Coordinates of N, CA and C and ligand atoms in Angstrom, one line a residue:
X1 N 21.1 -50.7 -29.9 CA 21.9 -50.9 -28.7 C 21.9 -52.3 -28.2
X2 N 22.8 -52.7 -27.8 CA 23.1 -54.0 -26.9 C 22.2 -54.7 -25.8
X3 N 21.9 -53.2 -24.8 CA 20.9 -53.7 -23.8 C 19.6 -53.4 -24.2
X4 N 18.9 -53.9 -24.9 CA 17.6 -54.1 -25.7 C 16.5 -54.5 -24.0
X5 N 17.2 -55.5 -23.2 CA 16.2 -55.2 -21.8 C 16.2 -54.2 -21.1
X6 N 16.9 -52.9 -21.0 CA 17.3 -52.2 -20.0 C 15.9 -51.6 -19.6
X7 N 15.3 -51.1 -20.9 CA 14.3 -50.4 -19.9 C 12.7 -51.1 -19.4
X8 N 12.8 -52.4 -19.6 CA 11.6 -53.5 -19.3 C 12.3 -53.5 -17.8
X9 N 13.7 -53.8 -17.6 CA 14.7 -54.3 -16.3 C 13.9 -53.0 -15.7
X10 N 14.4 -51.9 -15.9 CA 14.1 -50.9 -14.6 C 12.6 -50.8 -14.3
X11 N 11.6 -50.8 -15.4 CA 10.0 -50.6 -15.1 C 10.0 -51.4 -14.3
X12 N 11.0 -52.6 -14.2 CA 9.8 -53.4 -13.0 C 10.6 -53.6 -11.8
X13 N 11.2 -52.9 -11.2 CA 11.8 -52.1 -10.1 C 10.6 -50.8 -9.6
X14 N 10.4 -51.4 -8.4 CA 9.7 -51.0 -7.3 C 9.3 -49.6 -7.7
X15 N 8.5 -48.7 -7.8 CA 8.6 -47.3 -7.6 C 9.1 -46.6 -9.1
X16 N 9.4 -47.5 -10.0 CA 10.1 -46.4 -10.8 C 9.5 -46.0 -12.0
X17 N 9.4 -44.6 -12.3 CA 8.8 -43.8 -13.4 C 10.1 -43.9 -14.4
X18 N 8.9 -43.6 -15.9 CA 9.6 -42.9 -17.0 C 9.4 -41.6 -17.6
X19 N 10.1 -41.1 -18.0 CA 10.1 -40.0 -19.1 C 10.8 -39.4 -20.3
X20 N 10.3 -38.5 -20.6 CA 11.3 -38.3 -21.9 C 11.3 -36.8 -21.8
X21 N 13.0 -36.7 -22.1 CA 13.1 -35.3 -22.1 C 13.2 -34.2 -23.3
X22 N 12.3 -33.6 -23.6 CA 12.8 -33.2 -25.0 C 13.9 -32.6 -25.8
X23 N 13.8 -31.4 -24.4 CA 15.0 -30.9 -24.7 C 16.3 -31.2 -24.9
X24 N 16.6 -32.1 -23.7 CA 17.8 -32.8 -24.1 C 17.6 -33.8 -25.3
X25 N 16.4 -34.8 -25.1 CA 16.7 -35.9 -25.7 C 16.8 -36.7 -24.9
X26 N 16.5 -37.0 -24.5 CA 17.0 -37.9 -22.9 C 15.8 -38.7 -22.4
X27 N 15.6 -40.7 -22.5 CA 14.7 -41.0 -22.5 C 15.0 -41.3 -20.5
X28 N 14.5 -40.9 -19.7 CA 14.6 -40.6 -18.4 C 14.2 -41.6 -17.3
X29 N 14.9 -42.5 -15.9 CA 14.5 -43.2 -15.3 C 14.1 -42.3 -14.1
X30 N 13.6 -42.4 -13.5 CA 13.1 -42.1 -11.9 C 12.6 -42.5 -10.8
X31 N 13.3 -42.8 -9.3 CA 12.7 -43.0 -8.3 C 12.1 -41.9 -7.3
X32 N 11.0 -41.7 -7.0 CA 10.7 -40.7 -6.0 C 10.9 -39.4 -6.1
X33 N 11.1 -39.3 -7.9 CA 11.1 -38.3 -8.8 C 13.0 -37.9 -8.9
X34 N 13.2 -38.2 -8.5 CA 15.4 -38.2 -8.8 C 15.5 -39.3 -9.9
X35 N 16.2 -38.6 -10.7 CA 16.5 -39.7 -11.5 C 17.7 -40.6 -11.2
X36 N 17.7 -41.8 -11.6 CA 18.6 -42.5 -11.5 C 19.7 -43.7 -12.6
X37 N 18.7 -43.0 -13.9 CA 19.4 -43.4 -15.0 C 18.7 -42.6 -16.1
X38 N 19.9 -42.8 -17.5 CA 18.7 -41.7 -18.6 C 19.5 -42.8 -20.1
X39 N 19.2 -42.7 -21.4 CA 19.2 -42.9 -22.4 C 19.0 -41.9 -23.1
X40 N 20.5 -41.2 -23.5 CA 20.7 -40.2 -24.2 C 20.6 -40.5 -25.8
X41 N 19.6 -40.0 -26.7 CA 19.8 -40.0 -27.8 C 20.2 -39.2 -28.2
X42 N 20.5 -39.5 -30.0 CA 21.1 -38.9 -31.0 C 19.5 -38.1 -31.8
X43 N 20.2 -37.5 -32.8 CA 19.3 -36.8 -33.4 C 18.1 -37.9 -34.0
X44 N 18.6 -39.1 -34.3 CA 17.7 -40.0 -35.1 C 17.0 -40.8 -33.9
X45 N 17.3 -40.5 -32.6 CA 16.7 -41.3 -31.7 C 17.6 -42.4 -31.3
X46 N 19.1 -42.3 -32.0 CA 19.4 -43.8 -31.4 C 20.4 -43.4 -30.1
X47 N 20.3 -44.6 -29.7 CA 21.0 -44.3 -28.1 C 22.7 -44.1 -28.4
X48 N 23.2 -42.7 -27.5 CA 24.9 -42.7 -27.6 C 25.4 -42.9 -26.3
X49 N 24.5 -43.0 -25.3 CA 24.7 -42.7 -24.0 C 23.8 -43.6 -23.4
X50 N 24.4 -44.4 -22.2 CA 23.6 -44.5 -20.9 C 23.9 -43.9 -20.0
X51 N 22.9 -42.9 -19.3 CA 24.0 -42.3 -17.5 C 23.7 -43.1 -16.8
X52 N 24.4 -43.4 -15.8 CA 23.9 -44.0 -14.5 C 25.0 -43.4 -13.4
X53 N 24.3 -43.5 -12.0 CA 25.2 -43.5 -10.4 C 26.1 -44.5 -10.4
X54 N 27.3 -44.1 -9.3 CA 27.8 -45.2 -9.2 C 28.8 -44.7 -7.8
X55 N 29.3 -45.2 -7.2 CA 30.1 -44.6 -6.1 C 31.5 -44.3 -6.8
X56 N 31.9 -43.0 -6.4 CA 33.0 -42.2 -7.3 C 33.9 -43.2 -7.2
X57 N 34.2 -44.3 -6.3 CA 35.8 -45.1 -6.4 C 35.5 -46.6 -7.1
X58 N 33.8 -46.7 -7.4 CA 34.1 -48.2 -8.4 C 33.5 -47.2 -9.7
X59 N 33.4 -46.1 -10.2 CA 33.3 -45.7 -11.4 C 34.6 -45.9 -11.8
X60 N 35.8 -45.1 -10.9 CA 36.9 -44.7 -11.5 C 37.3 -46.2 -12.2
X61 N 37.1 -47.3 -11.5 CA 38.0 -48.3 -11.5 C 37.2 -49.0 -12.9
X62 N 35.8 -48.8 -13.0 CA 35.5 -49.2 -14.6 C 35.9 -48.6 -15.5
X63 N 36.1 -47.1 -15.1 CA 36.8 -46.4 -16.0 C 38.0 -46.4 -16.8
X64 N 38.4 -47.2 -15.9 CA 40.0 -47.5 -16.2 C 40.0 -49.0 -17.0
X65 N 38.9 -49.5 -16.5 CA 39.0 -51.3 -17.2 C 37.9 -51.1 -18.6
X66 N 37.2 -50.3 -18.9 CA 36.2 -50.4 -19.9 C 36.9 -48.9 -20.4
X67 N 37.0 -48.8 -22.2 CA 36.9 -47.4 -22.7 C 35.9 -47.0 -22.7
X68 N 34.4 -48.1 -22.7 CA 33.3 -47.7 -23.0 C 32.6 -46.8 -21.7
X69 N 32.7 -46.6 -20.4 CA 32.8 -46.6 -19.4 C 33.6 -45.3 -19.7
X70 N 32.3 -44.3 -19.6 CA 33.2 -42.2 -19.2 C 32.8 -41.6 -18.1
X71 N 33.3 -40.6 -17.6 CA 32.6 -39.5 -16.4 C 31.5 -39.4 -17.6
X72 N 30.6 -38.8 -16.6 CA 28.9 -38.4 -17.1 C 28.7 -37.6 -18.3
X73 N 28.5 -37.6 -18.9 CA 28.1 -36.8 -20.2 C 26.9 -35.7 -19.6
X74 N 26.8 -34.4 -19.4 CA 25.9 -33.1 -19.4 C 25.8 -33.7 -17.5
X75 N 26.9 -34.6 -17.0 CA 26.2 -34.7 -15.5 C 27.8 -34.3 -14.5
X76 N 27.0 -34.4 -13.3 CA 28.6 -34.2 -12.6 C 29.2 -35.2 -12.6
X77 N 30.7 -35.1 -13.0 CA 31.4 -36.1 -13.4 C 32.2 -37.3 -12.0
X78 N 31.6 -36.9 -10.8 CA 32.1 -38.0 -10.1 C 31.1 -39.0 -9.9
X79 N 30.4 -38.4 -9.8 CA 29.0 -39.4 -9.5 C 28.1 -40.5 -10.6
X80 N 28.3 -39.6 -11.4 CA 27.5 -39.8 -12.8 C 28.6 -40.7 -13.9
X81 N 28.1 -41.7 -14.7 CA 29.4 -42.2 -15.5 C 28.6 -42.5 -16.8
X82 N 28.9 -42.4 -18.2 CA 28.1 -42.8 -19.5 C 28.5 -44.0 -20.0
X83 N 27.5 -44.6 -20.4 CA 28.3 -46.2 -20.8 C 28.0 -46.3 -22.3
X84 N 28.7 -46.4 -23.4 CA 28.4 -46.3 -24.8 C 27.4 -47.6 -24.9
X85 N 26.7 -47.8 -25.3 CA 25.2 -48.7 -25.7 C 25.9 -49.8 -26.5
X86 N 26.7 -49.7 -27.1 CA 27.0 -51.2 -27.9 C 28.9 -51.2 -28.1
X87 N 29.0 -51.1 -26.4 CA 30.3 -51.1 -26.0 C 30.9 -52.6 -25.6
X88 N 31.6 -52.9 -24.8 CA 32.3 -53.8 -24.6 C 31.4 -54.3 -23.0
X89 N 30.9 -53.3 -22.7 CA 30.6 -53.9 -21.0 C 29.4 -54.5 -21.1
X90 N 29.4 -56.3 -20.2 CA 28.7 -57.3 -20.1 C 27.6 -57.2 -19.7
X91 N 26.8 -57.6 -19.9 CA 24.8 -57.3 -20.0 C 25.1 -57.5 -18.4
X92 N 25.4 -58.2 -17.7 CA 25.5 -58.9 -16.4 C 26.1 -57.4 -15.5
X93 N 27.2 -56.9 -16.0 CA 28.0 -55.9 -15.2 C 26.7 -54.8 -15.5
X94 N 26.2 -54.4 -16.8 CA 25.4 -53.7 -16.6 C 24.5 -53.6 -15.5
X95 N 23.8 -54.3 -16.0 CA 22.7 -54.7 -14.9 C 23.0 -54.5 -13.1
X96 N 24.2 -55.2 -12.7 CA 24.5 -54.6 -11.7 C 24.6 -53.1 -11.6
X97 N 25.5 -52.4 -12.6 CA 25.6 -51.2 -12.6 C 24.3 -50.3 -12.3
X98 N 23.2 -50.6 -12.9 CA 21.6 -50.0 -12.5 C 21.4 -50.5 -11.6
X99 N 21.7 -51.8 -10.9 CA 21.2 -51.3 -9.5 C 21.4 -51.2 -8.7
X100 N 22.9 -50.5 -9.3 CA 23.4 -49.8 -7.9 C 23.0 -47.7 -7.8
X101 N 23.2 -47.8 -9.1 CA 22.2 -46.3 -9.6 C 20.9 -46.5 -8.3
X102 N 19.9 -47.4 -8.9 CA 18.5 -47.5 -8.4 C 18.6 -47.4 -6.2
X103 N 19.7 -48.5 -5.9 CA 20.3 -48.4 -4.7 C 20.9 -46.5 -4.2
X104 N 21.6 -46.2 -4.8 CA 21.8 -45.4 -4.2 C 21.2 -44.1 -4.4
X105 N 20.4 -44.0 -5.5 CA 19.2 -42.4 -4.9 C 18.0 -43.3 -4.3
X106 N 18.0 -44.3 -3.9 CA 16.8 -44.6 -2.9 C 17.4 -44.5 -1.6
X107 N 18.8 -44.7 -1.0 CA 19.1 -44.3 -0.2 C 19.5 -43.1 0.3
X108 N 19.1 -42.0 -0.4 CA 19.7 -40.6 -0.4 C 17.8 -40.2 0.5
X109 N 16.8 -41.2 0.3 CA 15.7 -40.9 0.6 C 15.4 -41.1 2.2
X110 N 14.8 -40.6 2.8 CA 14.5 -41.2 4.6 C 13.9 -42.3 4.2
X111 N 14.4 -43.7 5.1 CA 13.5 -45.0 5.4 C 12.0 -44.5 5.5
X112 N 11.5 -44.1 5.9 CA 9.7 -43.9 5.9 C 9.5 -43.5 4.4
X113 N 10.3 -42.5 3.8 CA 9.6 -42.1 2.2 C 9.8 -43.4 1.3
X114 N 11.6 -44.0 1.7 CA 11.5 -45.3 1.0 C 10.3 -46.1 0.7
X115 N 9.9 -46.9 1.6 CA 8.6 -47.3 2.0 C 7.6 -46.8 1.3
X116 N 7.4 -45.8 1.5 CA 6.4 -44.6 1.0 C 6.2 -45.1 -0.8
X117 N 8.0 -44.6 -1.4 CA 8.2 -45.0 -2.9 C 8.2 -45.9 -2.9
X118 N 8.4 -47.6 -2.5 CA 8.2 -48.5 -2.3 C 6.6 -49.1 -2.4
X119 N 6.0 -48.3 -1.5 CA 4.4 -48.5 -1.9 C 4.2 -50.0 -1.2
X120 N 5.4 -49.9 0.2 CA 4.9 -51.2 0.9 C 5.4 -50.6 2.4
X121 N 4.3 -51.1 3.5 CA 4.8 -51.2 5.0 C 5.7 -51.6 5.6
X122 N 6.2 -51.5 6.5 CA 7.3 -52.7 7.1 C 6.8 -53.8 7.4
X123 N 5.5 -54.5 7.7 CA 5.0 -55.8 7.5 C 4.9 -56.4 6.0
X124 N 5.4 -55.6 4.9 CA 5.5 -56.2 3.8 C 4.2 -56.2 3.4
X125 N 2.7 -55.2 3.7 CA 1.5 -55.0 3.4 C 1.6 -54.0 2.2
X126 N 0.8 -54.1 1.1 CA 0.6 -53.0 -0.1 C -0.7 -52.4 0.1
X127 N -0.5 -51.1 0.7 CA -1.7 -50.8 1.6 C -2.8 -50.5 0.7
X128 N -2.0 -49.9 -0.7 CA -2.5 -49.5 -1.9 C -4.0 -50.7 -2.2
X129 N -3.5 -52.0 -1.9 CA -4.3 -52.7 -2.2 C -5.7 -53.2 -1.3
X130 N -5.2 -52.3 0.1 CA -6.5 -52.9 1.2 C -8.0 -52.3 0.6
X131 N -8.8 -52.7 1.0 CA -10.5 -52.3 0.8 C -10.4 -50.6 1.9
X132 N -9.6 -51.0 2.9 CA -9.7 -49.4 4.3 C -8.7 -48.6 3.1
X133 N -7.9 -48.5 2.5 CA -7.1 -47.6 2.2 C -7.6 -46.3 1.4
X134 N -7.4 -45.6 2.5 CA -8.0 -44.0 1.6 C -9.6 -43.8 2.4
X135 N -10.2 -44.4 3.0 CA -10.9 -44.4 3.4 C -11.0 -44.3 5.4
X136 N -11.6 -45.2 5.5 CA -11.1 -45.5 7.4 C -10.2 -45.4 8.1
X137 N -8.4 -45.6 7.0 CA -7.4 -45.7 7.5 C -6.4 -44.9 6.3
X138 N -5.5 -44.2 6.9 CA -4.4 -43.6 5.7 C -3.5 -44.4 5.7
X139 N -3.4 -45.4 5.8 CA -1.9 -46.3 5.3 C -1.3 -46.4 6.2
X140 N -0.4 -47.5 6.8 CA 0.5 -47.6 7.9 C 2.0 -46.2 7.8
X141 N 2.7 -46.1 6.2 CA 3.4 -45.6 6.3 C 3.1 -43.7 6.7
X142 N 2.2 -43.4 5.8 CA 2.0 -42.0 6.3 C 1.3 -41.7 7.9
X143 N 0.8 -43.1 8.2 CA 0.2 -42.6 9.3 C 1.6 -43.1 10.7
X144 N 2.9 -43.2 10.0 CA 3.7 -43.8 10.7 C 3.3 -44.7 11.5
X145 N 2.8 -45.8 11.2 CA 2.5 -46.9 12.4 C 1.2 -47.1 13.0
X146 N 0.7 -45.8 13.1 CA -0.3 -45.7 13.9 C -1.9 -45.7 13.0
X147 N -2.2 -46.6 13.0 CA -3.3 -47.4 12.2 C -4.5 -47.5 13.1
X148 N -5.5 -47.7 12.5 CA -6.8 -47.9 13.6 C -6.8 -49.4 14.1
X149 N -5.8 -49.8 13.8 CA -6.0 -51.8 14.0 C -4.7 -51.7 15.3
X150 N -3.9 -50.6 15.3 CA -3.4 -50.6 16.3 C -3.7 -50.3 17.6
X151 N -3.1 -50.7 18.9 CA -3.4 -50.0 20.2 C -3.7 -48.5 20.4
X152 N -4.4 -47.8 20.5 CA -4.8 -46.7 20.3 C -3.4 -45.5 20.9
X153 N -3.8 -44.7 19.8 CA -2.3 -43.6 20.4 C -0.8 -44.1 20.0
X154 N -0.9 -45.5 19.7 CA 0.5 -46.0 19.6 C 0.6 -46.6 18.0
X155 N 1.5 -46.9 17.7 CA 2.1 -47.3 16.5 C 2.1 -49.4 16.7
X156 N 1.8 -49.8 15.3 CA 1.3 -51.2 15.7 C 2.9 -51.8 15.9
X157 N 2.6 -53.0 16.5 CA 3.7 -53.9 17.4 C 4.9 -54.1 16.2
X158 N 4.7 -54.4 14.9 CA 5.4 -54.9 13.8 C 6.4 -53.5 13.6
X159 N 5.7 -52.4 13.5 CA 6.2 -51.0 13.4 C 7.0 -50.9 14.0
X160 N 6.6 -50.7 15.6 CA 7.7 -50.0 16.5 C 8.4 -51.1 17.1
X161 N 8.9 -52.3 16.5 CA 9.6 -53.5 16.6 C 10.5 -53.1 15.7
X162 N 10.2 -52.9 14.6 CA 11.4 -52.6 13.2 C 11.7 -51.1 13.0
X163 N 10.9 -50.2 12.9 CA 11.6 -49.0 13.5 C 11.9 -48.2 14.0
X164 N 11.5 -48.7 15.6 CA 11.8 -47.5 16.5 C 12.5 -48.6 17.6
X165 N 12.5 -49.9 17.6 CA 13.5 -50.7 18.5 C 15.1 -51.3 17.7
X166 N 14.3 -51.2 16.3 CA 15.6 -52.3 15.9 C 16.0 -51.2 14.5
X167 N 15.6 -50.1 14.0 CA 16.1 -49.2 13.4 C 16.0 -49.4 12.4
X168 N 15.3 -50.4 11.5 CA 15.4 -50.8 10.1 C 14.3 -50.3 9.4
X169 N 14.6 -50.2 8.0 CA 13.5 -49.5 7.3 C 12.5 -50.5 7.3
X170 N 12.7 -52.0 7.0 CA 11.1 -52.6 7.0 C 11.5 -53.9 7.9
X171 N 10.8 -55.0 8.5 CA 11.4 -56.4 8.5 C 12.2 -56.7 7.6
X172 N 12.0 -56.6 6.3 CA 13.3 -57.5 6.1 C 14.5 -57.5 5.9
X173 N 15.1 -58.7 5.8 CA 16.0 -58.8 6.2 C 16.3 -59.4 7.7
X174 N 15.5 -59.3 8.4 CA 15.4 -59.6 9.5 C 15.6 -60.9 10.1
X175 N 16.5 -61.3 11.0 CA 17.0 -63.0 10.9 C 16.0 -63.3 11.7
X176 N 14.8 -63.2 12.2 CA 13.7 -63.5 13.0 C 12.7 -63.6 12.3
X177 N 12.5 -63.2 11.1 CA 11.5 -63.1 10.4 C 10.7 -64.5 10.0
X178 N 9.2 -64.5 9.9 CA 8.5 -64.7 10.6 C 8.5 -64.3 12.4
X179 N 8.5 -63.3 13.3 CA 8.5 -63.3 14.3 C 7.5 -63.9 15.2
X180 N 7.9 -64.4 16.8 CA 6.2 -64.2 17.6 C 5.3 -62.7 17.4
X181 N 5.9 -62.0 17.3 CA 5.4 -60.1 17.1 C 4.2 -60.7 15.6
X182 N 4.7 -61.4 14.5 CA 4.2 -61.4 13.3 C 3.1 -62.4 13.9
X183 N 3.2 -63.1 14.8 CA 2.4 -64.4 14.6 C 0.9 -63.4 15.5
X184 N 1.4 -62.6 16.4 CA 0.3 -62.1 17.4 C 0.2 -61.2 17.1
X185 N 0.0 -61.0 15.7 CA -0.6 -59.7 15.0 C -1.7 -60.0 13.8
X186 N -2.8 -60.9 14.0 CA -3.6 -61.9 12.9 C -4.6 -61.0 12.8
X187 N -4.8 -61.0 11.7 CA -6.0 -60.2 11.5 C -7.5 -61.1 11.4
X188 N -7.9 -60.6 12.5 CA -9.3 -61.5 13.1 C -9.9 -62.3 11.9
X189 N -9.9 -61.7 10.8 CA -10.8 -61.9 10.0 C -10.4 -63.4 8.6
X190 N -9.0 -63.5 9.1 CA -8.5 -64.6 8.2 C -9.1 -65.7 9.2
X191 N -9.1 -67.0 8.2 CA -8.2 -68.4 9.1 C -7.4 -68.7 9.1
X192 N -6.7 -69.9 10.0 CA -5.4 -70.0 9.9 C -4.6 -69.9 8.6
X193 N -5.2 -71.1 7.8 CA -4.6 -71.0 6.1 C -4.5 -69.8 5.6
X194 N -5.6 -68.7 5.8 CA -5.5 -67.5 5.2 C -4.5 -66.7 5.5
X195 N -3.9 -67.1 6.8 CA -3.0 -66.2 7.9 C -1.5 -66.5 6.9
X196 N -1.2 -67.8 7.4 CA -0.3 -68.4 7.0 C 0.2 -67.5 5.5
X197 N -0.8 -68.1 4.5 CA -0.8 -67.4 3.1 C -0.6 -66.2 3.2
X198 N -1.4 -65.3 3.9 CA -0.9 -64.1 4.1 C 0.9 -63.5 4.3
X199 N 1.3 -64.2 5.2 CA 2.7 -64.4 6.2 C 3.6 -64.5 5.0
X200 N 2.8 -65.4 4.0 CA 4.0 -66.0 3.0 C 4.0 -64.4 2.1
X201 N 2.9 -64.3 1.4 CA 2.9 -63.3 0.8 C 3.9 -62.0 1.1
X202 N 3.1 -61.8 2.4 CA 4.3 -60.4 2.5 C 5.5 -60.4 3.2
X203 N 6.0 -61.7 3.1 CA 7.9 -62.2 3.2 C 8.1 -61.7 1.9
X204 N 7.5 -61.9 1.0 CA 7.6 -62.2 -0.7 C 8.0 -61.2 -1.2
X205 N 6.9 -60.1 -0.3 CA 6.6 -58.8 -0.8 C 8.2 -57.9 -0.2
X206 N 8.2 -58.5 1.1 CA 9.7 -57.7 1.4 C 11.0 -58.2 1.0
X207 N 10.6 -59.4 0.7 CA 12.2 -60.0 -0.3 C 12.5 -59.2 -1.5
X208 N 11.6 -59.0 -2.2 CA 11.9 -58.2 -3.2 C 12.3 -56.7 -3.1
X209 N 11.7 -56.3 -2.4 CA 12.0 -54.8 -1.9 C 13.5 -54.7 -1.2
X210 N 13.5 -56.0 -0.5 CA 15.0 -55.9 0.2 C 16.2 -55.7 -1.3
X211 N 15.7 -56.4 -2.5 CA 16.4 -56.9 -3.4 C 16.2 -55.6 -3.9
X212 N 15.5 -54.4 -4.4 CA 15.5 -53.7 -4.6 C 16.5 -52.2 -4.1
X213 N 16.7 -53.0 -2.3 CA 17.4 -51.6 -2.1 C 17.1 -51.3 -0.5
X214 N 15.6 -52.1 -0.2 CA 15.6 -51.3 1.1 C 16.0 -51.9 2.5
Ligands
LIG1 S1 -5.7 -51.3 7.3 FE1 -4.4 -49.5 6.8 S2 -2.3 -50.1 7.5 FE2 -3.5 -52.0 7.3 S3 -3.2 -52.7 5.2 FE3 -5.0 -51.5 5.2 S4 -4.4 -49.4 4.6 FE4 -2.5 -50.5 5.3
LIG2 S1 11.7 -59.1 15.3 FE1 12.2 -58.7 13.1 S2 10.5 -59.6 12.0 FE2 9.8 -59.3 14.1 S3 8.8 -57.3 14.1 FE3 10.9 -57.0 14.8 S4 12.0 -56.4 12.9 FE4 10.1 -57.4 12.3

């Protein structure tokens, strides 16, 4: 097949599992366990099919500009569209094509689970990676905000700044970002440089995530 990157492209998107299905044949993408793309083989294993999402009114319209480009093969045919593997359509259009798949079953998810599948806070922290996680503290996202580093009873300042004042699933995106909120939220134990570095990091960490979808 043509797109020889596709499935390196999706592993390294945020949250996303593989599988293989036997029965069908079906080598399988997944966010937050919904799939959001599959590689339908033939009996020999070679690819005849890609599925992917797409919003029913720009499928129709590839439909109409690509032969390679069908309603879904074994899926519902508005949502779902099959793209022949060594068709006419541009590694580039592809690629958008998946991540708008990847975009739109992550949005079918609540902002907090996003997050959750995301495996980042709205401060852009990977909690996965603290020394407290699992231990002292359950994570900012399952504990909705409310962390032992926060004001007791309440959800920390960065939290209830992004989603319970300003409604967004994380900072970013945020035309304020870096905020004073971010600046007077230091964790005692850095120095400035470490702070700073810090700051950078998890802009980094939600740029990508924004680019992902959230
Ligand atoms: S202390 Fe808790 S909320 Fe903060 S980074 Fe660690 S696990 Fe996440
Ligand atoms: S102002 Fe923006 S960057 Fe600052 S905490 Fe609120 S959402 Fe996050």
């Amino acid at each position: 097949m043509r797109y020889e990157w596709m499935d390196a492209y999706l592993l390294k998107k945020r949250g996303v599992t593989k599988d293989y299905q036997p029965v069908w044949n079906w080598i399988r993408y997944h966010v937050g366990g919904k799939m959001f793309a599959a590689i339908c083989l033939d009996q020999e294993k070679r690819p005849y099919y890609i599925n992917l999402k797409l919003e029913p009114v720009k499928g129709e319209v590839f439909r109409s500009r690509y032969e390679d480009v069908l309603p879904g093969y074994y899926s519902d045919k508005i949502n779902w569209n099959s793209i022949r593997p060594d068709g006419e359509v541009p590694d580039d259009l592809m690629k958008d094509m998946l991540d708008e798949s990847y975009r739109l079953v992550m949005e079918g998810f609540s902002r907090k689970r996003q997050r959750e599948i995301l495996g980042i806070t709205c401060c852009g922290t990977e909690c996965y990676t603290c020394s407290c996680y699992g231990s002292i503290c359950g994570g900012c996202n399952e504990l909705s905000g409310k962390v032992f580093h926060a004001p007791k009873g309440k959800a920390c300042p960065i939290y209830r700044c992004a989603v319970y004042k300003k409604y967004r699933t994380s900072c970013a995106g945020c035309e304020d970002l870096p905020c004073e909120i971010w600046r007077t939220t230091k964790n005692p134990e850095l120095d400035e440089a470490e702070f700073e570095a810090d700051i950078r990091q998890r802009m980094e960490n939600l740029k990508r995530a924004y680019e992902d979808g959230i």
